[in-house]
C-alpha cells in the first residue's frame, strides 16, 4: 500500500473527524520513509494498528443546575495506546469537544508521551460540557456525575487522566474526590492534583515552562536566546500564564494574551503586577481578558487573534488550528524566527508549510508542550513512592526532559544544517511505540 492509499483509507473510515485526519496525516507523512523501509513493521501492519484506538468509551453525564433544571452532556475517554505504559492524557471540558477532536488529541498524546522518555501510553477524554458561567456547585455536580461512570475505566496502573482546556485544579479536585469515595483508596489516579493532596510542585507551571525551555533549546542551535526578544502569546489560561512567567524570568517581553473573545496588546510587557492581575482575573474571578485592557489602559482587539503583532518568538497556547497559512506568513514577514507550540496542533497544515518552507525554528506541540505530561509522569512517580520532591528538583528534571526531547528531535529531524522538528518529533515518538508493539505481539 502507498502512503496515499493508506491516508485515503484513514480518511474514508473517519470522514466525520477532520482534526483526527489532520493529525494522522502529519504524522504519517513524516514517518512514511522509515515505515516503508522496514518490512517487519509493514508486515505487522503497525500503522493500521496505531491509528485505531485500543478502546473508546462514550457515556451519558446527567446533572442538575442550581435552578433545578436537568442537563445531559456526553462524556468520553479514548484509551489510545498502552504499548509503553498506562494510558495518560488530559480531560477537556469545552462545548466544541467531540469524538474527532479527542481522537486527534489522544493520537498526538501517544507520540508525545513516547518522546518524554517516561513509561506512559496515550489517552485523552472530556466532555462537551461548558464550565464557563457555571457556579462552583454546578461544576462539582457535573464532575461528580462524570466520575460516576469514568471511575470503572481508570486506575493508577491503567489510565491516569489530567487537566486540559476547561479542567484545572478545581475540576480535578471534584473528580478525584468522587473517585476516592467510590474506590475507597488513595492512589495517584489523577495528575494535576492540589499540592496538599498528592500533587507535584511545578505541575501547574510545567507545560508553559516546558514550551519556553524548548524555545530556548531551539534558539541555542542558532546562537540566539530569549533575553531581549519580543514574544506574542495566545490564550490566557494555564499554559499561557506560566509561559509568560518563564519568558519574563529569562529576560524576554510578552506583549499579548488572548481568550476566545479577543486579544490585548501591551507593548510595555505583561509582567509584575500585570501578570498578578491576569492570574487573579483568570483563576479566581474567571473574567475576560478585555478587563486587562481597561485596567492598564492598553489596546484590546475584539474577535481577533494576536499574530499580526510583530515579534521574534510566537507561543500559541490556546487551542487547535489557531494559526492559519496567512497568519503564519504575517508572523514570518514581521520577523518571527521561532514558534514553540504550547497548545496542541495550533498551526494548520498550511501554516506548518510556511514555517518549514521559511526554515524558521518551529517546535510542534507534541515536542514543545510535552513538559506538562512529563511532570505528570513525575507526579505519578512521587505518588508511588509516597514522597514529594522539592520545586527545584522537579524543575530540574523537567528542564532535563525538555532537553532530551529536543535532542531526539535533532537526531531524527536533521536535514543538512536545518532541523525539521516536525519530522524529528514524529519519527522519534513513533519508533519507540512501534518497537514496543512489535515486542508484544499481535494484540
Ligand atoms: P485553559 O482552559 O487553562 O486555557 C485555554 C485558553 O485558550 C483560554 O484563554 C481560552 O479562552 C482559550 N481558548 C480555548 N478555546 C479557544 C478557542 N476555540 N478560540 C480561542 N481561544 C480559545 O487550557 P490550557 O491552558 O490548559 O490549555 C491550552 C492548550 O494547551 C490546549 O491546546 C491544550 O490541549 C494544550 N495543553 C495543555 C496542557 C496542560 O498541562 N494544561 C498540556 C499540553 C497541552 P476562553 O477562556 O475564552 O475559552
Coordinates of N, CA and C in Angstrom, one line a residue, residues 189-399:
X189 N -4.3 8.4 40.9 CA -5.1 8.1 39.6 C -5.2 9.4 38.8
X190 N -5.0 10.6 39.3 CA -5.1 11.8 38.5 C -3.8 12.5 38.7
X191 N -3.4 13.3 37.7 CA -2.3 14.2 37.9 C -2.8 15.6 37.8
X192 N -2.0 16.6 38.3 CA -2.5 18.0 38.4 C -3.3 18.2 39.7
X193 N -3.1 17.3 40.7 CA -3.8 17.4 42.0 C -3.3 18.6 42.7
X194 N -4.0 19.0 43.8 CA -3.6 20.1 44.6 C -2.4 19.6 45.4
X195 N -1.5 20.6 45.8 CA -0.3 20.2 46.5 C -0.5 19.5 47.8
X196 N -1.6 19.8 48.5 CA -1.9 19.2 49.8 C -2.4 17.8 49.7
X197 N -2.8 17.4 48.5 CA -3.4 16.0 48.4 C -2.8 15.2 47.2
X198 N -1.4 15.3 47.2 CA -0.7 14.4 46.3 C -0.2 15.0 45.0
X199 N -0.5 16.3 44.8 CA 0.0 17.0 43.6 C 1.5 17.2 43.7
X200 N 2.1 17.5 42.5 CA 3.5 17.8 42.4 C 3.8 19.3 42.3
X201 N 4.8 19.8 43.0 CA 5.3 21.1 42.7 C 5.6 21.2 41.2
X202 N 5.4 22.4 40.6 CA 5.8 22.7 39.2 C 4.8 22.1 38.2
X203 N 3.9 21.2 38.6 CA 2.9 20.6 37.6 C 2.1 21.8 37.0
X204 N 1.6 22.7 37.8 CA 0.8 23.8 37.1 C 1.6 24.6 36.1
X205 N 2.9 24.8 36.5 CA 3.8 25.6 35.6 C 4.3 24.8 34.4
X206 N 4.3 23.5 34.5 CA 5.1 22.7 33.6 C 4.9 22.8 32.1
X207 N 3.7 22.9 31.6 CA 3.5 23.0 30.2 C 4.1 24.3 29.6
X208 N 3.7 25.4 30.3 CA 4.2 26.7 29.9 C 5.7 26.8 30.0
X209 N 6.2 26.4 31.1 CA 7.7 26.5 31.3 C 8.4 25.6 30.2
X210 N 7.8 24.4 30.0 CA 8.5 23.5 29.1 C 8.5 24.1 27.7
X211 N 7.4 24.7 27.3 CA 7.4 25.3 25.9 C 8.4 26.4 25.8
X212 N 8.7 27.1 26.9 CA 9.7 28.1 26.8 C 11.1 27.5 26.8
X213 N 11.3 26.5 27.7 CA 12.6 25.7 27.7 C 12.9 25.2 26.3
X214 N 11.8 24.7 25.6 CA 12.0 24.1 24.3 C 12.4 25.2 23.3
X215 N 11.7 26.4 23.4 CA 12.1 27.5 22.5 C 13.6 27.9 22.7
X216 N 14.0 27.9 24.0 CA 15.3 28.2 24.4 C 16.4 27.3 23.7
X217 N 16.0 26.0 23.8 CA 16.9 25.0 23.2 C 17.0 25.2 21.7
X218 N 15.8 25.5 21.0 CA 15.9 25.7 19.6 C 16.7 26.9 19.3
X219 N 16.5 28.0 20.0 CA 17.3 29.2 19.8 C 18.8 29.0 19.9
X220 N 19.2 28.2 20.9 CA 20.6 27.9 21.1 C 21.3 27.3 19.9
X221 N 20.5 26.6 19.1 CA 21.1 26.0 17.8 C 21.5 27.0 16.8
X222 N 21.0 28.2 17.0 CA 21.3 29.4 16.1 C 22.0 30.5 16.9
X223 N 22.6 30.1 18.1 CA 23.3 31.0 18.9 C 22.5 32.2 19.3
X224 N 21.2 32.0 19.6 CA 20.3 33.0 20.0 C 19.7 32.7 21.4
X225 N 19.1 33.7 22.0 CA 18.5 33.5 23.3 C 17.2 34.2 23.5
X226 N 16.4 33.9 24.5 CA 15.1 34.6 24.8 C 15.3 36.0 25.2
X227 N 16.4 36.3 26.0 CA 16.6 37.6 26.6 C 16.5 38.6 25.4
X228 N 15.8 39.7 25.7 CA 15.7 40.8 24.7 C 14.7 40.6 23.6
X229 N 14.1 39.5 23.5 CA 13.2 39.2 22.4 C 11.7 39.6 22.8
X230 N 11.0 40.0 21.8 CA 9.5 40.3 21.9 C 8.7 39.0 21.6
X231 N 7.8 38.7 22.5 CA 7.1 37.4 22.4 C 5.6 37.6 22.4
X232 N 4.9 37.0 21.4 CA 3.5 37.0 21.3 C 2.9 35.7 21.8
X233 N 2.0 35.8 22.7 CA 1.4 34.6 23.3 C -0.1 34.7 23.1
X234 N -0.8 33.5 22.7 CA -2.2 33.5 22.6 C -2.7 32.7 23.8
X235 N -4.0 32.9 24.1 CA -4.6 32.2 25.3 C -4.3 33.0 26.5
X236 N -4.9 32.7 27.6 CA -4.6 33.3 28.9 C -4.9 32.4 30.0
X237 N -5.0 31.1 29.7 CA -5.2 30.0 30.6 C -3.9 29.5 31.2
X238 N -4.0 28.3 31.7 CA -2.8 27.7 32.4 C -1.5 27.8 31.7
X239 N -1.5 27.3 30.4 CA -0.3 27.2 29.7 C 0.3 28.6 29.4
X240 N -0.6 29.5 29.0 CA -0.2 30.9 28.6 C 0.4 31.6 29.9
X241 N -0.3 31.4 31.0 CA 0.1 32.1 32.2 C 1.6 31.8 32.6
X242 N 1.9 30.5 32.6 CA 3.3 30.2 33.0 C 4.3 30.3 31.9
X243 N 3.9 30.3 30.6 CA 4.8 30.6 29.6 C 5.2 32.0 29.7
X244 N 4.2 32.9 30.0 CA 4.5 34.3 30.2 C 5.5 34.5 31.4
X245 N 5.3 33.8 32.5 CA 6.2 34.0 33.6 C 7.6 33.5 33.3
X246 N 7.7 32.4 32.5 CA 9.1 31.9 32.2 C 9.8 32.8 31.2
X247 N 9.1 33.4 30.3 CA 9.7 34.3 29.3 C 10.2 35.5 30.1
X248 N 9.4 36.0 31.0 CA 9.8 37.2 31.9 C 11.1 36.8 32.7
X249 N 11.1 35.6 33.3 CA 12.3 35.2 34.0 C 13.5 35.2 33.2
X250 N 13.4 34.8 31.9 CA 14.6 34.7 31.0 C 14.9 36.0 30.3
X251 N 14.1 37.1 30.6 CA 14.5 38.4 30.1 C 13.8 38.7 28.8
X252 N 12.8 38.0 28.4 CA 12.0 38.3 27.2 C 10.9 39.2 27.5
X253 N 10.1 39.7 26.5 CA 9.0 40.6 26.8 C 7.7 40.1 26.1
X254 N 6.7 39.7 26.9 CA 5.5 39.2 26.4 C 4.5 40.4 26.2
X255 N 4.0 40.5 24.9 CA 3.2 41.7 24.7 C 1.7 41.4 24.4
X256 N 1.4 40.1 24.3 CA -0.1 39.8 24.0 C -0.5 38.7 24.9
X257 N -1.8 38.6 25.2 CA -2.5 37.5 25.7 C -3.9 37.5 25.1
X258 N -4.6 36.4 25.0 CA -6.0 36.4 24.4 C -6.9 35.5 25.1
X259 N -8.2 35.6 24.8 CA -9.1 34.5 25.1 C -10.0 34.3 23.9
X260 N -11.1 33.6 24.0 CA -11.9 33.3 22.8 C -12.6 34.5 22.3
X261 N -12.6 35.6 23.0 CA -13.3 36.9 22.6 C -12.4 37.9 21.9
X262 N -11.0 37.8 22.1 CA -10.2 38.8 21.5 C -8.8 38.8 22.2
X263 N -7.9 39.8 21.8 CA -6.6 39.8 22.5 C -6.2 41.2 23.0
X264 N -5.3 41.3 23.9 CA -4.8 42.6 24.4 C -3.4 42.7 24.0
X265 N -3.0 44.0 23.7 CA -1.6 44.3 23.3 C -1.0 45.3 24.2
X266 N 0.0 44.8 25.0 CA 0.7 45.7 25.9 C 2.1 45.8 25.6
X267 N 2.5 46.9 24.8 CA 3.9 47.0 24.3 C 4.9 47.1 25.5
X268 N 4.5 47.4 26.7 CA 5.5 47.5 27.8 C 5.8 46.1 28.4
X269 N 5.0 45.1 28.1 CA 5.2 43.8 28.6 C 4.3 43.5 29.8
X270 N 3.9 42.2 29.8 CA 2.9 41.7 30.8 C 3.7 41.1 31.9
X271 N 4.1 41.9 32.9 CA 4.9 41.3 34.0 C 4.6 42.0 35.3
X272 N 5.2 41.5 36.4 CA 5.0 42.1 37.7 C 3.5 42.1 38.1
X273 N 3.0 43.3 38.5 CA 1.6 43.3 39.0 C 0.6 43.1 37.8
X274 N 1.1 43.3 36.6 CA 0.2 43.0 35.5 C 0.0 41.5 35.3
X275 N 1.0 40.7 35.5 CA 0.9 39.2 35.5 C 0.1 38.8 36.7
X276 N 0.3 39.4 37.8 CA -0.5 39.0 39.0 C -2.0 39.2 38.7
X277 N -2.3 40.4 38.0 CA -3.7 40.7 37.7 C -4.3 39.6 36.8
X278 N -3.5 39.1 35.8 CA -4.0 38.1 34.9 C -4.3 36.8 35.7
X279 N -3.4 36.4 36.6 CA -3.6 35.2 37.5 C -4.9 35.3 38.3
X280 N -5.1 36.5 38.8 CA -6.4 36.7 39.6 C -7.6 36.7 38.7
X281 N -7.5 37.4 37.6 CA -8.6 37.5 36.7 C -9.0 36.2 36.2
X282 N -8.1 35.3 35.7 CA -8.4 34.1 35.1 C -8.7 32.9 36.0
X283 N -8.0 32.9 37.2 CA -8.0 31.7 38.0 C -9.0 31.9 39.2
X284 N -9.2 33.2 39.6 CA -10.1 33.4 40.8 C -11.4 34.0 40.4
X285 N -11.3 35.2 39.6 CA -12.6 35.8 39.2 C -13.1 35.2 38.0
X286 N -12.4 34.5 37.2 CA -12.8 33.8 36.0 C -13.4 34.8 35.0
X287 N -12.7 36.0 34.8 CA -13.2 37.1 34.0 C -12.6 37.0 32.6
X288 N -12.8 38.0 31.8 CA -12.4 38.1 30.4 C -11.1 38.9 30.2
X289 N -10.3 38.6 29.2 CA -9.0 39.3 29.1 C -9.2 40.8 28.7
X290 N -10.4 41.1 28.2 CA -10.7 42.6 27.9 C -10.5 43.4 29.1
X291 N -10.8 42.8 30.3 CA -10.7 43.6 31.6 C -9.2 44.1 31.8
X292 N -8.3 43.4 31.3 CA -6.8 43.8 31.4 C -6.7 45.1 30.7
X293 N -7.3 45.3 29.5 CA -7.1 46.5 28.7 C -7.7 47.7 29.5
X294 N -8.9 47.4 30.1 CA -9.5 48.5 30.9 C -8.6 48.9 32.1
X295 N -8.1 47.9 32.8 CA -7.3 48.1 34.0 C -6.0 48.9 33.7
X296 N -5.3 48.5 32.6 CA -4.0 49.1 32.4 C -4.0 50.1 31.2
X297 N -5.1 50.4 30.6 CA -5.2 51.4 29.5 C -4.4 51.0 28.3
X298 N -4.5 49.7 27.9 CA -3.9 49.2 26.7 C -4.9 48.8 25.6
X299 N -4.5 48.5 24.4 CA -5.4 48.2 23.4 C -6.0 46.8 23.5
X300 N -7.3 46.7 23.2 CA -8.0 45.4 23.1 C -8.5 45.2 21.7
X301 N -8.3 44.1 21.1 CA -8.8 43.8 19.7 C -9.8 42.7 19.8
X302 N -11.1 43.1 19.8 CA -12.2 42.1 20.0 C -12.3 41.2 18.7
X303 N -12.5 39.9 18.9 CA -12.7 39.0 17.8 C -11.5 38.7 17.0
X304 N -10.3 39.2 17.4 CA -9.1 38.9 16.6 C -8.0 38.1 17.4
X305 N -7.1 37.5 16.6 CA -6.0 36.7 17.1 C -4.7 37.6 17.0
X306 N -3.7 37.3 17.9 CA -2.6 38.2 18.0 C -1.5 38.1 17.0
X307 N -1.6 37.3 16.0 CA -0.5 37.0 15.1 C 0.0 38.2 14.2
X308 N -0.8 39.3 14.2 CA -0.3 40.4 13.4 C 0.6 41.3 14.1
X309 N 0.8 41.1 15.4 CA 1.7 41.9 16.2 C 3.2 41.5 16.0
X310 N 4.1 42.4 15.6 CA 5.4 42.0 15.3 C 6.1 41.4 16.5
X311 N 6.9 40.3 16.3 CA 7.6 39.6 17.4 C 8.7 38.8 16.8
X312 N 9.6 38.3 17.7 CA 10.6 37.4 17.2 C 10.2 35.9 17.6
X313 N 9.4 35.8 18.7 CA 9.0 34.5 19.1 C 7.5 34.5 19.3
X314 N 6.8 33.4 18.8 CA 5.4 33.2 19.0 C 5.1 31.9 19.7
X315 N 4.3 32.0 20.8 CA 3.9 30.9 21.6 C 2.4 30.7 21.5
X316 N 1.9 29.9 20.6 CA 0.5 29.7 20.5 C 0.1 28.7 21.7
X317 N -0.8 29.2 22.6 CA -1.0 28.4 23.8 C -2.5 28.3 24.1
X318 N -3.4 28.5 23.1 CA -4.8 28.5 23.3 C -5.5 27.1 22.8
X319 N -5.5 26.9 21.5 CA -6.3 25.8 21.0 C -5.8 25.4 19.6
X320 N -6.5 24.3 19.1 CA -6.0 23.8 17.8 C -6.4 24.8 16.6
X321 N -5.6 24.7 15.6 CA -5.9 25.5 14.3 C -6.1 27.0 14.6
X322 N -5.3 27.6 15.4 CA -5.4 29.0 15.7 C -4.4 29.8 14.9
X323 N -3.5 29.2 14.1 CA -2.6 30.0 13.2 C -2.8 29.4 11.8
X324 N -3.4 30.2 10.9 CA -3.6 29.6 9.6 C -2.4 30.0 8.7
X325 N -2.5 29.7 7.4 CA -1.4 29.9 6.5 C -1.1 31.4 6.4
X326 N -2.1 32.2 6.3 CA -1.9 33.7 6.1 C -1.3 34.3 7.4
X327 N -1.8 33.8 8.5 CA -1.2 34.3 9.8 C 0.2 33.9 10.0
X328 N 0.6 32.7 9.5 CA 1.9 32.2 9.6 C 2.8 33.1 8.7
X329 N 2.3 33.4 7.5 CA 3.1 34.3 6.6 C 3.3 35.7 7.3
X330 N 2.3 36.2 7.9 CA 2.4 37.5 8.6 C 3.5 37.4 9.7
X331 N 3.4 36.4 10.5 CA 4.4 36.2 11.5 C 5.9 36.3 11.0
X332 N 6.1 35.5 9.9 CA 7.4 35.4 9.3 C 7.8 36.7 8.7
X333 N 6.9 37.3 8.0 CA 7.2 38.6 7.4 C 7.6 39.7 8.4
X334 N 7.0 39.6 9.6 CA 7.2 40.6 10.7 C 8.5 40.3 11.5
X335 N 9.2 39.2 11.1 CA 10.5 38.9 11.8 C 10.4 37.8 12.8
X336 N 9.4 37.0 12.8 CA 9.3 35.9 13.8 C 10.3 34.8 13.4
X337 N 11.2 34.4 14.3 CA 12.2 33.3 13.9 C 12.0 32.0 14.7
X338 N 11.0 32.1 15.6 CA 10.8 30.9 16.5 C 9.4 30.7 16.9
X339 N 8.8 29.5 16.7 CA 7.5 29.2 17.1 C 7.5 28.0 18.0
X340 N 7.1 28.1 19.2 CA 7.1 26.9 20.1 C 5.7 26.7 20.6
X341 N 5.1 25.5 20.3 CA 3.6 25.4 20.5 C 3.3 24.8 21.9
X342 N 2.7 25.7 22.7 CA 2.2 25.3 24.0 C 0.9 24.5 23.8
X343 N 0.1 24.9 22.8 CA -1.2 24.2 22.6 C -0.9 23.0 21.7
X344 N -2.0 22.2 21.6 CA -1.9 21.0 20.7 C -2.4 21.4 19.3
X345 N -1.6 21.1 18.3 CA -1.9 21.4 16.9 C -2.5 22.8 16.6
X346 N -1.8 23.8 17.2 CA -2.4 25.2 17.0 C -2.2 25.7 15.5
X347 N -1.3 25.1 14.8 CA -1.0 25.6 13.4 C -1.6 24.7 12.4
X348 N -2.3 25.3 11.4 CA -2.9 24.5 10.4 C -1.8 23.9 9.5
X349 N -2.1 22.9 8.6 CA -1.1 22.3 7.7 C -0.5 23.4 6.8
X350 N -1.3 24.3 6.4 CA -0.8 25.4 5.5 C 0.2 26.3 6.3
X351 N -0.1 26.5 7.6 CA 0.8 27.3 8.4 C 2.1 26.6 8.7
X352 N 2.0 25.3 8.9 CA 3.2 24.5 9.1 C 4.1 24.5 7.9
X353 N 3.5 24.5 6.7 CA 4.3 24.5 5.5 C 5.0 25.9 5.4
X354 N 4.4 26.9 5.8 CA 5.0 28.3 5.8 C 6.2 28.3 6.7
X355 N 6.1 27.8 7.9 CA 7.2 27.8 8.9 C 8.3 26.9 8.4
X356 N 8.0 25.7 7.9 CA 9.1 24.8 7.4 C 9.7 25.4 6.1
X357 N 8.9 25.9 5.2 CA 9.4 26.5 4.0 C 10.4 27.7 4.2
X358 N 10.1 28.4 5.3 CA 11.0 29.6 5.6 C 12.1 29.2 6.5
X359 N 12.1 27.9 6.9 CA 13.2 27.4 7.7 C 13.4 28.1 9.1
X360 N 12.2 28.5 9.6 CA 12.3 29.1 11.0 C 12.4 28.0 12.0
X361 N 12.7 28.3 13.3 CA 12.7 27.3 14.3 C 11.2 27.0 14.7
X362 N 10.7 25.8 14.3 CA 9.3 25.5 14.6 C 9.2 24.2 15.4
X363 N 8.8 24.4 16.7 CA 8.6 23.3 17.6 C 7.2 22.8 17.7
X364 N 6.8 21.7 17.1 CA 5.4 21.3 17.1 C 5.0 20.9 18.6
X365 N 3.7 21.0 18.8 CA 3.2 20.8 20.2 C 3.6 19.5 20.8
X366 N 3.6 18.4 20.0 CA 3.9 17.1 20.7 C 5.3 17.1 21.3
X367 N 6.2 17.9 20.8 CA 7.5 18.1 21.5 C 7.5 19.2 22.4
X368 N 7.0 20.4 22.0 CA 7.2 21.6 22.7 C 6.3 21.7 24.0
X369 N 5.1 21.0 23.9 CA 4.3 21.1 25.2 C 4.3 19.8 26.0
X370 N 5.3 19.0 25.7 CA 5.4 17.7 26.4 C 5.8 17.9 27.9
X371 N 6.2 19.1 28.3 CA 6.6 19.3 29.7 C 5.5 19.0 30.7
X372 N 4.2 19.3 30.2 CA 3.1 19.1 31.1 C 2.9 17.6 31.5
X373 N 2.9 16.8 30.4 CA 2.7 15.3 30.7 C 3.9 14.7 31.4
X374 N 5.1 15.3 31.0 CA 6.3 14.8 31.7 C 6.2 15.0 33.2
X375 N 5.8 16.2 33.6 CA 5.7 16.4 35.0 C 4.6 15.7 35.7
X376 N 3.5 15.3 34.9 CA 2.5 14.4 35.3 C 3.2 13.1 35.6
X377 N 4.0 12.6 34.7 CA 4.8 11.4 35.0 C 5.6 11.5 36.3
X378 N 6.2 12.6 36.5 CA 6.9 12.8 37.8 C 6.0 12.8 39.0
X379 N 4.8 13.3 38.8 CA 3.8 13.3 39.9 C 3.4 11.8 40.2
X380 N 3.3 11.0 39.1 CA 2.9 9.6 39.3 C 4.0 8.9 40.1
X381 N 5.3 9.2 39.8 CA 6.4 8.6 40.4 C 6.4 9.0 41.9
X382 N 6.2 10.2 42.2 CA 6.2 10.7 43.6 C 5.1 10.0 44.4
X383 N 3.9 9.9 43.7 CA 2.7 9.2 44.4 C 3.1 7.8 44.7
X384 N 3.7 7.1 43.8 CA 4.0 5.7 44.0 C 5.1 5.5 45.1
X385 N 6.0 6.5 45.2 CA 7.0 6.4 46.3 C 6.5 7.0 47.6
X386 N 5.3 7.7 47.6 CA 4.7 8.4 48.7 C 5.7 9.4 49.2
X387 N 6.3 10.2 48.3 CA 7.3 11.2 48.6 C 7.0 12.4 47.8
X388 N 7.5 13.6 48.2 CA 7.4 14.8 47.4 C 8.7 15.4 47.1
X389 N 9.0 15.7 45.9 CA 10.3 16.3 45.6 C 10.1 17.8 45.7
X390 N 11.3 18.5 45.9 CA 11.2 20.0 46.0 C 11.0 20.6 44.7
X391 N 10.6 21.9 44.7 CA 10.3 22.6 43.5 C 11.6 22.6 42.6
X392 N 12.7 22.8 43.1 CA 13.9 22.9 42.3 C 14.2 21.5 41.7
X393 N 14.0 20.5 42.4 CA 14.2 19.1 41.9 C 13.3 18.8 40.7
X394 N 12.0 19.1 40.9 CA 11.1 18.8 39.8 C 11.4 19.7 38.6
X395 N 11.7 21.0 38.8 CA 12.0 21.9 37.7 C 13.3 21.4 37.0
X396 N 14.3 21.0 37.7 CA 15.5 20.5 37.1 C 15.2 19.3 36.2
X397 N 14.4 18.4 36.7 CA 14.0 17.2 35.9 C 13.2 17.6 34.7
X398 N 12.3 18.5 34.8 CA 11.5 19.0 33.7 C 12.5 19.6 32.6
X399 N 13.4 20.4 33.1 CA 14.3 21.1 32.2 C 15.1 20.0 31.4

